[in-house]
XYZ file of C-alpha atoms in Angstrom:
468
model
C -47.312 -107.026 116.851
C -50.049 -106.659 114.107
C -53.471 -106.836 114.924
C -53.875 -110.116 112.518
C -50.885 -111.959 114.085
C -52.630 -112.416 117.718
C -49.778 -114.405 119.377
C -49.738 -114.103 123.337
C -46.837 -115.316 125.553
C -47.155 -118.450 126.920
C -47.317 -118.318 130.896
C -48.867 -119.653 134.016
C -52.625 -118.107 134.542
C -52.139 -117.420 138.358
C -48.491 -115.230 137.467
C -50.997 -112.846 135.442
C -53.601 -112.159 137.877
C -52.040 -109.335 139.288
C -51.740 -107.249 136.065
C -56.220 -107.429 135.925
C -56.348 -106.742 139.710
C -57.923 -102.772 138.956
C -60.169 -103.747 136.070
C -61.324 -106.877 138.421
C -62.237 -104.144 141.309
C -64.392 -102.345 138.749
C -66.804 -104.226 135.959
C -64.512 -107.437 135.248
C -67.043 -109.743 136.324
C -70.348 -108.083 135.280
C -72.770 -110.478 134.003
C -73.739 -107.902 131.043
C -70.249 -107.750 129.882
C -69.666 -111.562 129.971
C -73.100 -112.199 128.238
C -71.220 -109.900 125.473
C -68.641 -111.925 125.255
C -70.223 -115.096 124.415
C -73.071 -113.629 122.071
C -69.822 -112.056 120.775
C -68.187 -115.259 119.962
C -71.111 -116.650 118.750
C -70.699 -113.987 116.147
C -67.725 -114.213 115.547
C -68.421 -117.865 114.419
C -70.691 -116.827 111.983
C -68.433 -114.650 110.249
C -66.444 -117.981 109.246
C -69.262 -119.839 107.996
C -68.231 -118.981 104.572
C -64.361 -118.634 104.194
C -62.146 -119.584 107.515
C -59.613 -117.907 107.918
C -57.012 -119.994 106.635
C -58.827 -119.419 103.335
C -58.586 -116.019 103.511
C -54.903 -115.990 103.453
C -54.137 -118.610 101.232
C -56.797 -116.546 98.766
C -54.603 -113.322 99.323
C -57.309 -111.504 100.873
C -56.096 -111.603 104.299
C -53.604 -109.510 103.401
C -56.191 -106.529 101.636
C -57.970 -106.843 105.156
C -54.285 -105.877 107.083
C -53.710 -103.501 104.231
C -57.184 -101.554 104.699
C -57.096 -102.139 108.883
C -54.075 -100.366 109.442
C -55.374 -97.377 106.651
C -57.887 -96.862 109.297
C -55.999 -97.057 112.005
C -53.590 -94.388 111.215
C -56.484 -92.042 110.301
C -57.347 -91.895 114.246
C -55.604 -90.357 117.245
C -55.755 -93.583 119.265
C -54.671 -95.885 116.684
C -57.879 -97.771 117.032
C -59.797 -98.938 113.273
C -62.907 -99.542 114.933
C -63.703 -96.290 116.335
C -61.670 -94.845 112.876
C -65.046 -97.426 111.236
C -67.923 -95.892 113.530
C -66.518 -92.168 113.204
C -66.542 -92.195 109.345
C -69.686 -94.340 109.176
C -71.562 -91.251 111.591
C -70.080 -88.894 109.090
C -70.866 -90.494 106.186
C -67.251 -89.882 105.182
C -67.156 -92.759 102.740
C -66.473 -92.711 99.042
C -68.965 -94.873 98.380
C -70.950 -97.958 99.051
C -68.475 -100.258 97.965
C -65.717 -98.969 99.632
C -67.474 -98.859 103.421
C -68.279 -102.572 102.866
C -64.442 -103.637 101.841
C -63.605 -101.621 105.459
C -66.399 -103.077 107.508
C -65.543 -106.783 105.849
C -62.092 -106.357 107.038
C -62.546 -104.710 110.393
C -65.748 -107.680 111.459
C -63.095 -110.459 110.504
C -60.607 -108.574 112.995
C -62.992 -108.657 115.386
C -63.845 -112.347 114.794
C -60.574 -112.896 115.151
C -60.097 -110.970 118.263
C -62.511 -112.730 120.181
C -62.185 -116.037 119.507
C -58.306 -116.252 120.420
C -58.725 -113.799 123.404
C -62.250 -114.874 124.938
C -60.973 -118.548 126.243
C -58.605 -116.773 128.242
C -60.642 -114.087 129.522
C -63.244 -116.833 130.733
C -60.612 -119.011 132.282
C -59.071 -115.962 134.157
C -62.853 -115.013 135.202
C -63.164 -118.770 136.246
C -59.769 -118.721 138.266
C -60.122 -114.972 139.601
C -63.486 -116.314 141.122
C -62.910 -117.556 144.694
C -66.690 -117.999 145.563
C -67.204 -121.633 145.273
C -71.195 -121.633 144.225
C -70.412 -118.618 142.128
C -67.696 -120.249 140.469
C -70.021 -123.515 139.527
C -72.984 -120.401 138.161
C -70.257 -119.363 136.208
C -69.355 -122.877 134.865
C -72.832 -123.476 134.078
C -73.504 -120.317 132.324
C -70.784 -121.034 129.940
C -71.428 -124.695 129.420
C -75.141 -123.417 128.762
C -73.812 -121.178 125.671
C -70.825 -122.915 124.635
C -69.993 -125.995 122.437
C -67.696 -128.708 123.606
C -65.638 -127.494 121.155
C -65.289 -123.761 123.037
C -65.648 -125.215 126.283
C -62.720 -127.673 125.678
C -60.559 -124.093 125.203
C -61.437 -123.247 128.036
C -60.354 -125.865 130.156
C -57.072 -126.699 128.222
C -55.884 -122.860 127.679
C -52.559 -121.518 128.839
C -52.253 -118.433 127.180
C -51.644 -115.475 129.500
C -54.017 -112.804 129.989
C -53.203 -108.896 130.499
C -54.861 -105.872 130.287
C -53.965 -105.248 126.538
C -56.257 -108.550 126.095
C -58.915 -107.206 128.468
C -59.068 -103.615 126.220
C -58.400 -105.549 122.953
C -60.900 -107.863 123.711
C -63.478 -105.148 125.109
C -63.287 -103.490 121.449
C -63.372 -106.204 119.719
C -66.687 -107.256 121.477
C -68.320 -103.907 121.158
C -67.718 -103.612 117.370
C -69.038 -107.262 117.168
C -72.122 -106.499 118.686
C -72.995 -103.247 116.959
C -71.417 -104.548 113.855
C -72.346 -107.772 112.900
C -70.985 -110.086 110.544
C -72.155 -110.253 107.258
C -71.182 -113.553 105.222
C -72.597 -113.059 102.137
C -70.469 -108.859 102.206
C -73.601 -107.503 101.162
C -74.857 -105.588 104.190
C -73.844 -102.140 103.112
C -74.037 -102.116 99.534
C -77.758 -102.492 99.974
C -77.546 -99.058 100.707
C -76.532 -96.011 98.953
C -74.412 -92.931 100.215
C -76.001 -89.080 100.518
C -74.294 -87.292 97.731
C -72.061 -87.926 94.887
C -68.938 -89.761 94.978
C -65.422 -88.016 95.726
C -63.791 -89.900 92.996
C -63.800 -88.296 89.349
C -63.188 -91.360 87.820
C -66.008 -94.130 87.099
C -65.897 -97.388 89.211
C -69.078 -99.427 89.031
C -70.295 -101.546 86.877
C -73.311 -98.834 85.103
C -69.815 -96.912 84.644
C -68.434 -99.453 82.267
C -72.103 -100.073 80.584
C -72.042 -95.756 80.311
C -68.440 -95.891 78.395
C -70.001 -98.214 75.839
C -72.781 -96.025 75.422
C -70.984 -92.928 75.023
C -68.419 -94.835 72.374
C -71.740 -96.106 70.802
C -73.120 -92.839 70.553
C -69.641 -91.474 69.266
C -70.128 -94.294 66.238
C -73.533 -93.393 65.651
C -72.290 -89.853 65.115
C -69.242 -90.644 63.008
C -71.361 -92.717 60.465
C -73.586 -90.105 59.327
C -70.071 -89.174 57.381
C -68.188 -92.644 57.287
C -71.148 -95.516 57.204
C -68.292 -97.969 57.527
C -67.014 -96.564 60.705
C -66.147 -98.725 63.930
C -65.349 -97.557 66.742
C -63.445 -100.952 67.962
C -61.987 -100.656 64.603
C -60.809 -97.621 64.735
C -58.917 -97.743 68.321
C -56.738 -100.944 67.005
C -55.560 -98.786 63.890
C -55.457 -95.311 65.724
C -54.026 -96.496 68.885
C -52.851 -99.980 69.351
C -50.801 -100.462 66.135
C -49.877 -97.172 65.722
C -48.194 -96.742 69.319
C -44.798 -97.726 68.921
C -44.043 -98.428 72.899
C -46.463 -101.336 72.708
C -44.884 -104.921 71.748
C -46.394 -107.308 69.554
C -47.231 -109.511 72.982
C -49.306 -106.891 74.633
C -51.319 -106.294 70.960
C -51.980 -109.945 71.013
C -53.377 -109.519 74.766
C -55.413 -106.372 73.790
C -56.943 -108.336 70.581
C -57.546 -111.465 72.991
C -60.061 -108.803 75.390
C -61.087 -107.489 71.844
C -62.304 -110.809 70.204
C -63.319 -113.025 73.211
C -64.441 -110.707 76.136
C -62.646 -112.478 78.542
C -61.559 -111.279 81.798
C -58.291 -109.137 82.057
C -57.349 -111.239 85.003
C -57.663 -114.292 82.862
C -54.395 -113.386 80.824
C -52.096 -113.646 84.031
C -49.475 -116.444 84.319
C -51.789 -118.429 86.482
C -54.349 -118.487 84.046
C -53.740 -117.455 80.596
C -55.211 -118.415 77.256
C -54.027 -120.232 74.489
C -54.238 -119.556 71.014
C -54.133 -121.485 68.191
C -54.290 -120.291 64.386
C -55.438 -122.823 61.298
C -57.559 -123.111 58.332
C -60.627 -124.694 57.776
C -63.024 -124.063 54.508
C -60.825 -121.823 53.351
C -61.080 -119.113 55.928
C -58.752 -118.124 58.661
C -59.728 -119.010 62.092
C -58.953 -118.266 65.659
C -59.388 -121.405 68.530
C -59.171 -119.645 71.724
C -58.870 -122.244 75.208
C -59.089 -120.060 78.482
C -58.366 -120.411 81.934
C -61.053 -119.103 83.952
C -60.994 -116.825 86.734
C -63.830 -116.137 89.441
C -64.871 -119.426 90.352
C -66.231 -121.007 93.495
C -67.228 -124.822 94.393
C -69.566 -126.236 93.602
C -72.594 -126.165 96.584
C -74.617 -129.199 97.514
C -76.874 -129.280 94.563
C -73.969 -129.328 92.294
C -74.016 -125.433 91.550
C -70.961 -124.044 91.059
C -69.620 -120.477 89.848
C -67.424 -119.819 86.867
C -66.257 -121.860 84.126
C -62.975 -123.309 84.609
C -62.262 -123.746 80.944
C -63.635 -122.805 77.770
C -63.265 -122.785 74.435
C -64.326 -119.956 71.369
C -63.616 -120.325 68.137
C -63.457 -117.181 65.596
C -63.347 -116.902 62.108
C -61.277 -113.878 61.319
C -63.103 -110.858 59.763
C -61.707 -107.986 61.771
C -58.614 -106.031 61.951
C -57.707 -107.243 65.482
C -58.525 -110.887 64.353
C -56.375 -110.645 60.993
C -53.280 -109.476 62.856
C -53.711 -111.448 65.744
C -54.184 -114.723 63.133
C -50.887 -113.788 61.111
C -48.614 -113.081 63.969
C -49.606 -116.521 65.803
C -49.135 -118.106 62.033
C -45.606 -116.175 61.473
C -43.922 -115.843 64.581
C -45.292 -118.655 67.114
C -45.541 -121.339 65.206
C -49.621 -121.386 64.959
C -49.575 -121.815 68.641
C -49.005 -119.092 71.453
C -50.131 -118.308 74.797
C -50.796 -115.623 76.526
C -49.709 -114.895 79.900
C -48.555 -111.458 81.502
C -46.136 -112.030 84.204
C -47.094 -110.656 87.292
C -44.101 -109.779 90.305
C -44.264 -113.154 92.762
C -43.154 -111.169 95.753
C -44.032 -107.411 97.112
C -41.759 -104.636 97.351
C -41.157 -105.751 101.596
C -40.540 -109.280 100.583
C -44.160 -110.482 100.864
C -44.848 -113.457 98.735
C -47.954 -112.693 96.567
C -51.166 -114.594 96.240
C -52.468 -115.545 92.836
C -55.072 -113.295 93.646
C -53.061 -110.176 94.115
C -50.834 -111.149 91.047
C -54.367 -110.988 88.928
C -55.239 -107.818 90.418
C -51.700 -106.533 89.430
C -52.186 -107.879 85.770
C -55.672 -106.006 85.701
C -54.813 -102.819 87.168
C -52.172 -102.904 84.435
C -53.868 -103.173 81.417
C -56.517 -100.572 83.010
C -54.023 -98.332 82.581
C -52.453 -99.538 79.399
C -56.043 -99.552 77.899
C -57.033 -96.385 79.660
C -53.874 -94.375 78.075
C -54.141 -95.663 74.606
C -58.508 -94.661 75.125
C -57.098 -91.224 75.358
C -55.750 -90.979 72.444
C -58.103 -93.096 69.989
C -61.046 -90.833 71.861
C -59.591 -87.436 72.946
C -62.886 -85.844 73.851
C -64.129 -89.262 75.321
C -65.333 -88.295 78.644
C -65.507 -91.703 80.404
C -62.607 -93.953 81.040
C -61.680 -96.775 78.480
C -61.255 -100.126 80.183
C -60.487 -104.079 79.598
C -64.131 -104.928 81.077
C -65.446 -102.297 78.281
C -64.492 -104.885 75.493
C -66.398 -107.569 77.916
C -69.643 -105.446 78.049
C -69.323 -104.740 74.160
C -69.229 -108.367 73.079
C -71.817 -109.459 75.786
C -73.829 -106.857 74.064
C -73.190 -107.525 70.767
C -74.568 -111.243 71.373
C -77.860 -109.975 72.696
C -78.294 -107.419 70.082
C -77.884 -110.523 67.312
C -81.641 -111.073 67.154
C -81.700 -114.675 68.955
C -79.237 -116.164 67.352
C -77.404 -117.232 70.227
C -79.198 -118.701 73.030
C -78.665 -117.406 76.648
C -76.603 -120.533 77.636
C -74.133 -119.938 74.916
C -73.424 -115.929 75.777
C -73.114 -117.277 79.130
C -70.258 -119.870 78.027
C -68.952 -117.179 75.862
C -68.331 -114.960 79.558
C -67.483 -117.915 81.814
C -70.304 -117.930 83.449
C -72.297 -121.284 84.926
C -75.853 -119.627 85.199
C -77.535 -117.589 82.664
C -78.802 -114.803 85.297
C -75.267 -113.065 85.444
C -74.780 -111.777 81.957
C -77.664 -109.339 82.828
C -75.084 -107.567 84.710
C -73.295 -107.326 80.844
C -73.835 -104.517 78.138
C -77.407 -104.331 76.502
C -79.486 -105.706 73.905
C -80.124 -101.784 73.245
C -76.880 -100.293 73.625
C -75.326 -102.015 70.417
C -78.082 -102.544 67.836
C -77.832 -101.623 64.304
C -74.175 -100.623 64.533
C -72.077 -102.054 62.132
C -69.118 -103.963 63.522
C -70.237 -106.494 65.764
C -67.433 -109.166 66.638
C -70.015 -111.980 67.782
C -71.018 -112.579 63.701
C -67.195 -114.142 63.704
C -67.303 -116.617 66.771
C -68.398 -119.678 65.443
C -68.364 -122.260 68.225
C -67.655 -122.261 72.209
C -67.783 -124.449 74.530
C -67.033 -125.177 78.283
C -66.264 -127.663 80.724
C -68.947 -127.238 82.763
C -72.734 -127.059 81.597
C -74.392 -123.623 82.251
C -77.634 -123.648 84.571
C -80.508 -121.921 82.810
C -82.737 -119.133 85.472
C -85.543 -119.277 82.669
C -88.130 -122.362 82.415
C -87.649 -124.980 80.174
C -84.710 -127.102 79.394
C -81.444 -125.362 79.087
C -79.633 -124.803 75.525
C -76.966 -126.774 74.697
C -73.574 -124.764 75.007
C -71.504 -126.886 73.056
C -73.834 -126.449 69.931
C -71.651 -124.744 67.096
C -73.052 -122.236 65.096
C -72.547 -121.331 60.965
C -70.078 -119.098 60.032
């Protein structure tokens, strides 16, 4: 039995009374302990008020919470992930802030999950167990007193069995609750930072992303005292994406999609994708680009949303990247083609996949596609080369352009509905007066949804196109 799965055997309450008879001699039916378990619950509530957890599975991230519970488990002598939690959290044995808040997410939603399927039978047991007659009716009005008729209706229609695995399960469960509690918004933790440097040599975070920019930056800055045409983004499409002959024409279309429109990697999976279409207008080449978009969330009460669901960018080709990617979609597909990596559908154990997990798949793939083919464009490049680099460069290049776009259109541009999250992207600083810039060529987007401006005044209009 996994600790998610939480199924109990069907039996009569008074055929399980014997197998509690010890722990009912000793602290069973202290008040403190069943005050515990209904602040406990009431917790454990909380933690859904955001996803449920049929969300969570459906989302695929039930199944990272499993993944990460058991890692934890098997790191202790008694098999138990919440004391595994509490004995690296004393130690400060964590890799990072991130990484102690994916743990504690997973391990408070255990919990949660713990105690509401286990405490209706632990209060019916106590209710049955008790023989007292006015102690019995305390009891009753106790619970009724903390309890909505929702709970209380559990309690009174339950009929799964209760042993002493339930009692300790429940007991730990509880415990972690309480000196844990849950944190909706999974933000707890990474409010604070770690003692000491990370264990990992490789960068992770966001400023490690905005760093690789700046070092490839710097690297142009340096290479045009010789070559004033030189480009970095120009030269890692000639150096190493053409020239690498175990790279199919597909994938170079991909990488020149992240190139040209900054778009997510995760947004050139099969469940998303982006199509591409190739024409003429005035004429100059051009690119129209319609993408899927990933990372988004419903809409709230006032109508606020996160992520666009679709938009639409149109280039006119003027870099390498953009000329081949225009020719092959003219010569081979017809002046139509979409782009969709394939992700595996099922795990290697037979586990169907979320569309979730199949992004992640899609994304750790070109990380390392893009990451290899870094290494040899920039040998001495000391940071690691990834899709969301492309993303930063682009959002950068837009803010460098001297106010020529407005905020509202970078943010349609990213995918995003609010103008406050491309602060999170690139620089105005880290890309001006270098030569290559790739937003001079977009000449139009567009998105389904309008974007919500965090400045005062009247938001821009996203859909307004731009001269070439």
């Amino acid at each position: 039995m996994t600790y998610f799965e939480g199924s109990f055997s069907k039996l009569k309450m008074t055929d399980q009374l014997a197998d509690l008879q010890k722990a009912s001699d000793n602290d069973l039916f202290e008040t403190e302990f069943l005050k515990k378990s209904i602040e406990a619950y009431r917790l454990a509530l909380l933690s859904n008020v955001k996803y449920s957890f049929s969300e969570l599975y459906h989302s695929g991230t039930w199944q990272k919470y499993e993944k990460r519970v058991a890692a934890l488990a098997r790191k202790h002598p008694s098999r138990d992930p919440f004391a595994a939690y509490l004995s690296r959290t004393r130690n400060d044995d964590w890799r990072g802030a991130n990484s102690r808040q994916s743990y504690r997410s997973a391990l408070v939603r255990l919990a949660a999950q713990m105690v509401l399927e286990v405490a209706p039978s632990f209060w019916r047991y106590v209710l049955v167990k008790t023989t007292d007659t006015e102690a019995r009716y305390q009891l009753v009005r106790q619970l009724k007193r903390h309890l909505d008729e929702e709970a209380w209706c559990q309690v009174k229609t339950v009929t799964a069995a209760f042993s002493g695995d339930d009692l300790k399960k429940l007991r730990g469960a509880v415990a972690f609750l309480i000196q844990v509690p849950p944190d909706p918004e999974h933000t707890a933790v990474r409010r604070l930072s770690t003692n000491g440097p990370k264990k990992s040599s490789k960068p992770r975070t966001e400023n490690s992303k905005k760093q690789t920019l700046y070092a490839l930056n710097q690297h142009q800055r340096r290479r045009t005292k010789e070559n004033p045409r030189y480009d970095w983004r120009d030269h890692f499409w000639q150096r190493a994406v053409l020239a690498d002959r175990y790279i199919d024409d597909y994938r170079r279309a991909c990488i020149a999609v992240l190139m040209l429109t900054g778009c997510r990697p995760s947004e050139v999976s099969d469940d998303l994708g982006v199509v591409i279409r190739a024409f003429e207008r005035d004429g100059e080449n051009r690119l129209a680009f319609e993408i899927s978009g990933a990372k988004l969330a419903k809409a709230d009460a006032e109508g606020h949303g996160k992520g666009q669901e679709r938009r639409w960018i149109e280039v006119c080709c003027q870099t390498p990247e953009a000329h081949w990617l225009f020719a092959h979609v003219s010569d081979h597909c017809d002046d139509q083609m979409n782009i969709r990596l394939v992700a595996p559908t099922h795990s290697q154990t037979g586990l169907a996949l979320m569309p979730t997990e199949r992004q992640r798949r899609v994304t750790n793939s070109l990380g390392k596609l893009l990451e290899r083919l870094g290494r040899v464009a920039f040998p001495r490049l000391q940071h690691r080369l990834s899709p969301y680099v492309f993303r930063h460069a682009l959002s950068s290049d837009f803010r460098s352009g001297g106010g020529r776009w407005s905020s509202e259109e970078i943010a349609t541009v990213l995918g995003h509905q609010s103008t406050r999250t491309q602060s999170n992207y690139g620089s105005a600083n880290t890309s001006r007066g270098l030569a290559g810039s790739r937003a001079v060529q977009i000449v139009q987007v567009s998105a389904l949804n309008p974007v919500r401006s965090s400045e005062c005044g009247p938001p821009g209009g996203p859909d307004r196109p731009r001269p070439a």
